[in-house]
Amino acid sequence: MGLLAIGREAAAVLSVWEADGLLRVSSDVRSKCELDVLTWERRLIGPGSMEEGAWGGEGALAVLAAAGWIALSRLARPPRLPVATRVVLITGCDSGFGKETAKKLDAMGFTVLATVLELDGPGALELRACCSPRLRLLQLDLTKPADISRALEFTKAHTTSTGLWGLVNNAGHNDVVADVELSPVATFRSCMEVNFFGALELTKGLLPLLRRSRGRIVTVGSPAGDMPYPCLAAYGTSKAAMALLMDTFSCELLPWGVKVSVIQPGCFKTESVQNVGHWEKRKQLLLTSLPRELLQAYGEDYIEHLHGQFLHSLRLALPDLSPVVDAITDALLAAQPRRRYYPGRGLGLMYFIHYYLPEGLRRRFLQTFFINHCLPRALRPGQPGSTPAQDAAQDPDPDPNPGPSPMAAQ
């Protein structure tokens, strides 16, 4: 088969896909694609050689592969479902991803049920001011069963005629950045109450509505649930539990047509990330609550060092939240949504290192680009309890200025 015949076949296939709705092509993108294909033809074949049979089979296939790759990369768009009268419940809309997602979905025509901790808080007031009357606000604390029951009744009452299309489990909680031994067990329980048990109870309560609509469950997770981030054990374990739960839901709800996605975002500049005063208070509370023996073994300067490195990584967080909002939107509307979304720069490298490199390199990477511990006081040379062998084995010069968090690193 000559080059022109192959080109005609490829063009015909793309035209059929476009007619069937598998491709969405604007006129400017089409023109750019055609120009790129023509450019590649000229590079590979040369001017004046476009006649039938001018190239052998290998050359024609090379041109077809290049042209097809360019065409598909530029033309192919995952088919989206229409918004129509779809209703979506989003938790944690006081700030950050939840608030921005509620604003975008409302602008797209969704009926948004947005839960907030405070109906008179800044986030709720902003949503009332900038969104349409379709958006409904509901107070919800995921640690309170009464609030969850009220949210379920509220959702059922507002979806009697339309049904519930999607649930976005966005609300999250973390209030400690410290080694596991330094973290009170209560912080593990509080993270699990919000990030796991509260979301589990709400999701289970809404499953009858979601099964009826063959809808979507979208959960905002964290890479800290996939790999051992230093000093984020309480938060990371709750996110790991939630990710596994969503994978279980994905399998069990497949016969019902309910699709489940998990968003694993990098480090973005949400309100909680920018609230340095909050983290300062949490550090002081940790220092005052530690048993005397632990504080003597680790040292106050050890905790100050962790706190400083954590704040340093947060200063490099990405300010544009749209990649996460776009991922949530795609998970709600794509005909075939992904099971995992990874919005944010540097995540591909981070996951590659985590899955394919030796454990020692993985640990060193997370320490270098997030929090690199200094020596606890009791292990420093000359301190009571340290030994010459321990002294020689320690790194005497930990880097006080780490690079960006792997979630924000390019």
Coordinates of C-alpha atoms in Angstrom, one line a residue:
M1 CA 0.0 0.0 0.0
G2 CA 1.4 3.4 -0.9
L3 CA 1.8 6.4 1.3
L4 CA -1.3 8.3 0.0
A5 CA -3.5 5.2 0.4
I6 CA -2.3 4.8 4.0
G7 CA -2.9 8.5 4.6
R8 CA -6.4 8.3 3.2
E9 CA -7.2 5.3 5.5
A10 CA -5.9 7.2 8.6
A11 CA -7.9 10.3 7.7
A12 CA -11.0 8.2 7.2
V13 CA -10.6 6.5 10.6
L14 CA -10.2 9.9 12.3
S15 CA -13.2 11.3 10.6
V16 CA -15.3 8.3 11.7
W17 CA -14.2 8.8 15.3
E18 CA -15.1 12.4 15.1
A19 CA -18.5 11.7 13.7
D20 CA -19.1 9.1 16.5
G21 CA -18.2 11.7 19.2
L22 CA -14.9 10.0 20.1
L23 CA -13.0 13.1 19.0
R24 CA -13.8 16.7 19.6
V25 CA -11.9 18.9 17.1
S26 CA -12.0 22.7 16.8
S27 CA -11.1 24.3 13.5
D28 CA -7.9 25.8 14.9
V29 CA -6.7 22.5 16.3
R30 CA -7.6 20.7 13.1
S31 CA -5.6 23.2 11.1
K32 CA -2.6 22.9 13.4
C33 CA -2.8 19.1 13.3
E34 CA -3.0 19.0 9.5
L35 CA 0.0 21.3 9.3
D36 CA 2.0 19.1 11.7
V37 CA 1.2 16.0 9.7
L38 CA 2.2 17.7 6.4
T39 CA 5.5 18.9 8.0
W40 CA 6.4 15.4 9.1
E41 CA 5.6 14.1 5.7
R42 CA 7.9 16.6 4.1
R43 CA 10.7 15.9 6.6
L44 CA 10.5 12.1 6.2
I45 CA 9.8 11.9 2.5
G46 CA 11.1 15.1 1.0
P47 CA 9.4 17.5 -1.4
G48 CA 8.2 16.1 -4.7
S49 CA 8.1 12.5 -3.4
M50 CA 4.4 12.3 -2.4
E51 CA 3.3 10.3 -5.4
E52 CA 1.9 6.8 -4.9
G53 CA 4.6 4.2 -4.3
A54 CA 7.4 6.7 -3.9
W55 CA 8.3 5.2 -0.6
G56 CA 8.5 1.6 0.5
G57 CA 6.4 0.0 3.1
E58 CA 8.8 0.8 6.0
G59 CA 8.9 4.5 5.2
A60 CA 5.1 4.8 4.7
L61 CA 4.5 3.1 8.1
A62 CA 7.0 5.4 9.8
V63 CA 5.1 8.4 8.3
L64 CA 1.8 6.9 9.3
A65 CA 3.0 6.3 12.9
A66 CA 4.3 9.8 13.2
A67 CA 1.2 11.4 11.7
G68 CA -1.1 9.1 13.7
W69 CA 0.6 10.0 16.9
I70 CA 0.5 13.7 16.2
A71 CA -3.2 13.5 15.2
L72 CA -4.3 11.5 18.2
S73 CA -2.3 13.6 20.7
R74 CA -3.9 16.8 19.3
L75 CA -7.3 15.6 18.4
A76 CA -8.2 13.0 20.9
R77 CA -10.2 14.2 23.9
P78 CA -11.8 11.8 26.4
P79 CA -15.6 12.0 25.7
R80 CA -17.4 14.0 28.4
L81 CA -20.9 13.4 29.6
P82 CA -23.3 16.4 29.5
V83 CA -23.9 18.3 32.7
A84 CA -27.6 18.5 32.2
T85 CA -29.3 18.4 35.7
R86 CA -26.6 16.5 37.5
V87 CA -26.3 17.0 41.3
V88 CA -22.9 16.7 43.1
L89 CA -22.2 16.8 46.9
I90 CA -18.8 18.2 47.8
T91 CA -17.4 18.1 51.3
G92 CA -14.9 20.5 52.8
C93 CA -15.9 23.6 50.7
D94 CA -14.7 26.2 53.3
S95 CA -11.5 26.6 51.4
G96 CA -9.0 25.1 48.9
F97 CA -9.9 22.4 46.5
G98 CA -13.5 22.0 47.7
K99 CA -14.3 25.7 47.4
E100 CA -12.7 26.1 44.0
T101 CA -14.4 22.9 42.7
A102 CA -17.8 24.1 43.9
K103 CA -17.4 27.4 42.1
K104 CA -16.3 25.7 38.8
L105 CA -19.1 23.0 38.9
D106 CA -21.7 25.7 39.6
A107 CA -20.4 27.7 36.7
M108 CA -20.7 24.6 34.5
G109 CA -24.4 24.2 35.4
F110 CA -24.2 21.5 38.1
T111 CA -26.4 21.7 41.1
V112 CA -23.8 21.7 43.9
L113 CA -24.5 20.7 47.5
A114 CA -21.5 22.2 49.3
T115 CA -20.7 21.3 52.9
V116 CA -18.8 23.7 55.2
L117 CA -17.8 23.7 58.8
E118 CA -19.2 27.1 59.4
L119 CA -22.2 28.6 57.5
D120 CA -21.0 32.1 58.3
G121 CA -17.3 31.5 57.6
P122 CA -15.4 33.3 54.9
G123 CA -15.6 30.3 52.5
A124 CA -19.3 30.0 52.8
L125 CA -19.8 33.8 52.4
E126 CA -17.7 33.7 49.2
L127 CA -19.7 30.9 47.7
R128 CA -22.9 32.6 48.4
A129 CA -21.6 35.8 46.8
C130 CA -20.2 34.3 43.6
C131 CA -22.3 31.2 42.8
S132 CA -25.8 30.8 41.4
P133 CA -28.9 30.1 43.5
R134 CA -28.5 26.4 42.5
L135 CA -25.7 26.0 45.0
R136 CA -26.8 24.9 48.4
L137 CA -24.7 25.2 51.6
L138 CA -24.9 22.7 54.4
Q139 CA -23.0 22.6 57.7
L140 CA -21.2 19.3 58.2
D141 CA -18.6 18.1 60.7
L142 CA -17.6 14.6 59.7
T143 CA -16.7 13.7 63.3
K144 CA -20.3 14.1 64.4
P145 CA -22.8 11.3 63.4
A146 CA -25.7 13.7 63.9
D147 CA -24.2 16.0 61.2
I148 CA -23.7 13.1 58.8
S149 CA -27.3 11.9 59.3
R150 CA -28.6 15.5 58.7
A151 CA -26.5 15.7 55.5
L152 CA -27.9 12.4 54.2
E153 CA -31.5 13.6 54.8
F154 CA -30.6 17.0 53.2
T155 CA -29.2 15.3 50.1
K156 CA -32.1 12.9 49.7
A157 CA -34.6 15.9 50.0
H158 CA -32.7 17.9 47.3
T159 CA -32.3 15.0 44.8
T160 CA -35.8 13.5 44.7
S161 CA -36.4 14.6 41.1
T162 CA -32.8 14.6 39.7
G163 CA -31.0 11.9 41.6
L164 CA -27.4 12.3 43.0
W165 CA -24.8 12.0 40.3
G166 CA -21.5 12.4 42.3
L167 CA -19.9 12.6 45.7
V168 CA -16.6 14.4 46.2
N169 CA -14.9 13.4 49.4
N170 CA -12.7 16.4 49.7
A171 CA -12.7 17.3 53.4
G172 CA -9.4 16.5 55.1
H173 CA -7.6 17.0 58.4
N174 CA -4.1 17.1 59.7
D175 CA -2.8 18.9 62.7
V176 CA 0.6 17.4 63.5
V177 CA 4.0 17.3 61.8
A178 CA 6.3 15.1 63.9
D179 CA 7.9 11.7 64.2
V180 CA 5.4 8.9 65.2
E181 CA 6.9 8.7 68.7
L182 CA 6.4 12.4 69.2
S183 CA 2.8 12.4 67.8
P184 CA 0.0 11.9 70.3
V185 CA -2.2 8.9 69.6
A186 CA -5.1 11.3 69.7
T187 CA -3.8 13.0 66.5
F188 CA -4.0 9.6 64.7
R189 CA -7.6 9.2 65.9
S190 CA -8.6 12.7 64.8
C191 CA -7.1 12.2 61.3
M192 CA -8.9 8.8 61.0
E193 CA -12.2 10.3 62.2
V194 CA -12.3 12.9 59.4
N195 CA -10.2 11.4 56.6
F196 CA -11.5 7.8 56.9
F197 CA -14.5 7.1 59.3
G198 CA -16.5 10.2 58.5
A199 CA -16.0 9.9 54.8
L200 CA -16.8 6.1 55.0
E201 CA -20.1 6.8 56.9
L202 CA -21.1 9.5 54.4
T203 CA -20.3 7.4 51.4
K204 CA -22.1 4.4 52.7
G205 CA -25.2 6.5 53.4
L206 CA -25.2 7.9 49.9
L207 CA -24.6 4.6 48.0
P208 CA -28.3 3.9 47.4
L209 CA -28.6 7.2 45.5
L210 CA -25.3 6.7 43.7
R211 CA -26.2 3.1 42.6
R212 CA -29.6 4.4 41.3
S213 CA -27.9 7.0 39.1
R214 CA -24.9 4.8 38.2
G215 CA -22.9 7.9 39.4
R216 CA -19.4 8.7 40.6
I217 CA -17.4 8.7 43.8
V218 CA -14.3 11.0 43.8
T219 CA -12.0 11.1 46.7
V220 CA -9.1 13.5 47.3
G221 CA -6.2 11.5 48.7
S222 CA -2.5 12.3 49.0
P223 CA 0.8 10.8 47.9
A224 CA 1.5 10.7 51.7
G225 CA -0.8 7.7 51.7
D226 CA 1.3 5.9 49.1
M227 CA 4.8 6.5 50.5
P228 CA 6.3 7.2 54.0
Y229 CA 6.6 10.9 54.1
P230 CA 8.7 12.0 57.1
C231 CA 6.6 13.4 60.0
L232 CA 3.2 12.8 58.2
A233 CA 2.4 9.4 59.6
A234 CA -1.0 10.4 61.2
Y235 CA -2.2 12.0 58.0
G236 CA -0.6 9.5 55.6
T237 CA -2.0 6.4 57.3
S238 CA -5.6 7.8 57.2
K239 CA -5.1 8.6 53.5
A240 CA -3.7 5.1 52.8
A241 CA -6.8 3.6 54.5
M242 CA -9.1 5.8 52.4
A243 CA -7.3 4.9 49.1
L244 CA -7.6 1.2 49.9
L245 CA -11.3 1.6 50.8
M246 CA -11.9 3.4 47.5
D247 CA -10.2 0.6 45.6
T248 CA -12.5 -1.9 47.3
F249 CA -15.5 0.2 46.4
S250 CA -14.3 0.4 42.8
C251 CA -14.4 -3.4 42.6
E252 CA -17.7 -3.9 44.5
L253 CA -19.7 -1.2 42.8
L254 CA -18.5 -2.1 39.3
P255 CA -21.7 -4.2 38.6
W256 CA -23.8 -1.3 39.6
G257 CA -22.1 1.0 37.1
V258 CA -20.7 3.3 39.8
K259 CA -17.2 4.5 39.0
V260 CA -14.7 5.4 41.7
S261 CA -11.6 7.7 41.3
V262 CA -8.9 8.9 43.7
I263 CA -7.1 12.2 43.2
Q264 CA -3.5 12.2 44.5
P265 CA -2.5 15.9 44.3
G266 CA 0.9 17.4 44.8
C267 CA 1.6 20.3 47.2
F268 CA -0.7 23.2 46.4
K269 CA -1.1 26.5 48.1
T270 CA -4.4 26.1 49.8
E271 CA -5.5 28.2 52.8
S272 CA -4.3 25.6 55.3
V273 CA -0.9 25.4 53.7
Q274 CA -0.5 29.2 53.9
N275 CA -1.7 29.5 57.5
V276 CA 1.7 29.6 59.1
G277 CA 0.2 30.7 62.4
H278 CA -1.8 27.5 62.7
W279 CA 1.3 25.4 62.3
E280 CA 3.2 27.5 64.8
K281 CA 0.4 26.9 67.4
R282 CA 0.4 23.2 66.7
K283 CA 4.2 23.1 67.2
Q284 CA 3.9 24.9 70.6
L285 CA 1.0 22.6 71.6
L286 CA 3.2 19.6 70.8
L287 CA 6.1 21.0 72.8
T288 CA 4.0 21.6 75.9
S289 CA 2.3 18.2 75.7
L290 CA 5.4 16.0 75.3
P291 CA 6.4 13.9 78.3
R292 CA 9.6 15.3 79.9
E293 CA 11.6 12.1 79.0
L294 CA 10.8 12.4 75.3
L295 CA 11.5 16.1 75.2
Q296 CA 14.9 15.5 76.8
A297 CA 15.7 12.6 74.4
Y298 CA 14.8 14.5 71.2
G299 CA 15.4 18.1 72.3
E300 CA 13.3 21.2 71.6
D301 CA 15.7 22.2 68.8
Y302 CA 14.9 18.9 67.0
I303 CA 11.2 19.8 66.8
E304 CA 12.1 23.3 65.8
H305 CA 14.2 21.9 63.0
L306 CA 11.4 19.7 61.7
H307 CA 9.0 22.7 61.9
G308 CA 11.3 24.9 60.0
Q309 CA 11.9 22.4 57.2
F310 CA 8.2 21.7 56.9
L311 CA 7.4 25.4 56.5
H312 CA 10.2 25.7 54.0
S313 CA 8.6 23.1 51.8
L314 CA 5.2 24.7 52.1
R315 CA 6.5 28.0 50.8
L316 CA 7.2 26.3 47.5
A317 CA 3.7 25.0 47.1
L318 CA 2.0 25.6 43.7
P319 CA -0.5 28.6 43.8
D320 CA -2.7 27.4 40.9
L321 CA -5.3 24.9 42.1
S322 CA -6.8 24.4 38.7
P323 CA -5.0 21.1 38.0
V324 CA -6.7 19.5 40.9
V325 CA -10.1 21.0 40.1
D326 CA -9.8 19.8 36.5
A327 CA -9.0 16.3 37.7
I328 CA -12.1 16.2 39.9
T329 CA -14.2 17.5 37.1
D330 CA -12.9 14.9 34.7
A331 CA -13.5 12.2 37.2
L332 CA -17.1 13.3 37.4
L333 CA -17.8 13.7 33.7
A334 CA -15.4 11.5 31.7
A335 CA -17.2 8.6 30.1
Q336 CA -14.3 6.4 31.3
P337 CA -12.6 8.2 34.3
R338 CA -9.3 7.1 35.6
R339 CA -8.9 5.2 38.8
R340 CA -6.1 7.6 39.9
Y341 CA -5.3 11.2 39.0
Y342 CA -2.0 12.8 39.8
P343 CA -2.3 16.6 39.4
G344 CA 0.9 18.5 40.2
R345 CA 4.4 18.9 39.0
G346 CA 7.1 16.3 39.9
L347 CA 4.7 13.5 40.9
G348 CA 5.8 11.3 38.0
L349 CA 9.4 11.4 39.1
M350 CA 8.4 10.9 42.8
Y351 CA 6.4 7.8 42.0
F352 CA 9.0 6.4 39.7
I353 CA 11.6 6.7 42.5
H354 CA 9.2 5.2 45.0
Y355 CA 8.3 2.1 42.9
Y356 CA 11.5 1.3 41.0
L357 CA 14.5 2.5 43.1
P358 CA 16.1 0.8 46.1
E359 CA 14.6 1.5 49.5
G360 CA 17.6 3.5 50.7
L361 CA 17.4 5.9 47.7
R362 CA 13.7 6.3 48.2
R363 CA 14.2 7.2 51.8
R364 CA 17.0 9.6 51.0
F365 CA 14.9 11.3 48.3
L366 CA 12.0 12.0 50.7
Q367 CA 14.4 13.3 53.3
T368 CA 16.2 15.5 50.9
F369 CA 13.1 17.1 49.3
F370 CA 10.7 17.2 52.3
I371 CA 12.1 16.9 55.8
N372 CA 15.7 15.9 56.6
H373 CA 15.9 15.0 60.2
C374 CA 18.7 16.2 62.4
L375 CA 20.1 14.1 65.2
P376 CA 18.0 13.8 68.4
R377 CA 19.7 15.3 71.3
A378 CA 20.4 12.0 73.0
L379 CA 22.3 10.7 70.0
R380 CA 24.6 13.6 69.5
P381 CA 28.3 13.2 70.2
G382 CA 29.2 13.8 73.8
Q383 CA 25.6 13.4 75.1
P384 CA 24.9 10.9 77.9
G385 CA 23.8 7.6 76.4
S386 CA 25.6 8.0 73.0
T387 CA 28.5 5.6 72.1
P388 CA 31.6 6.1 69.9
A389 CA 30.1 3.7 67.4
Q390 CA 26.9 5.7 67.3
D391 CA 28.8 8.9 67.0
A392 CA 30.8 7.6 64.0
A393 CA 27.7 6.3 62.3
Q394 CA 25.7 9.6 62.4
D395 CA 25.7 12.2 59.6
P396 CA 27.3 15.2 61.2
D397 CA 26.0 17.7 58.7
P398 CA 22.3 17.4 57.9
D399 CA 21.2 19.8 55.3
P400 CA 19.3 22.6 57.1
N401 CA 17.8 23.9 53.9
P402 CA 16.1 21.1 52.0
G403 CA 14.9 21.4 48.4
P404 CA 11.2 21.7 47.6
S405 CA 8.8 19.1 48.6
P406 CA 8.7 16.3 46.0
M407 CA 5.1 17.3 45.4
A408 CA 6.2 20.7 44.3
A409 CA 9.6 19.8 42.7
Q410 CA 10.0 19.7 39.0

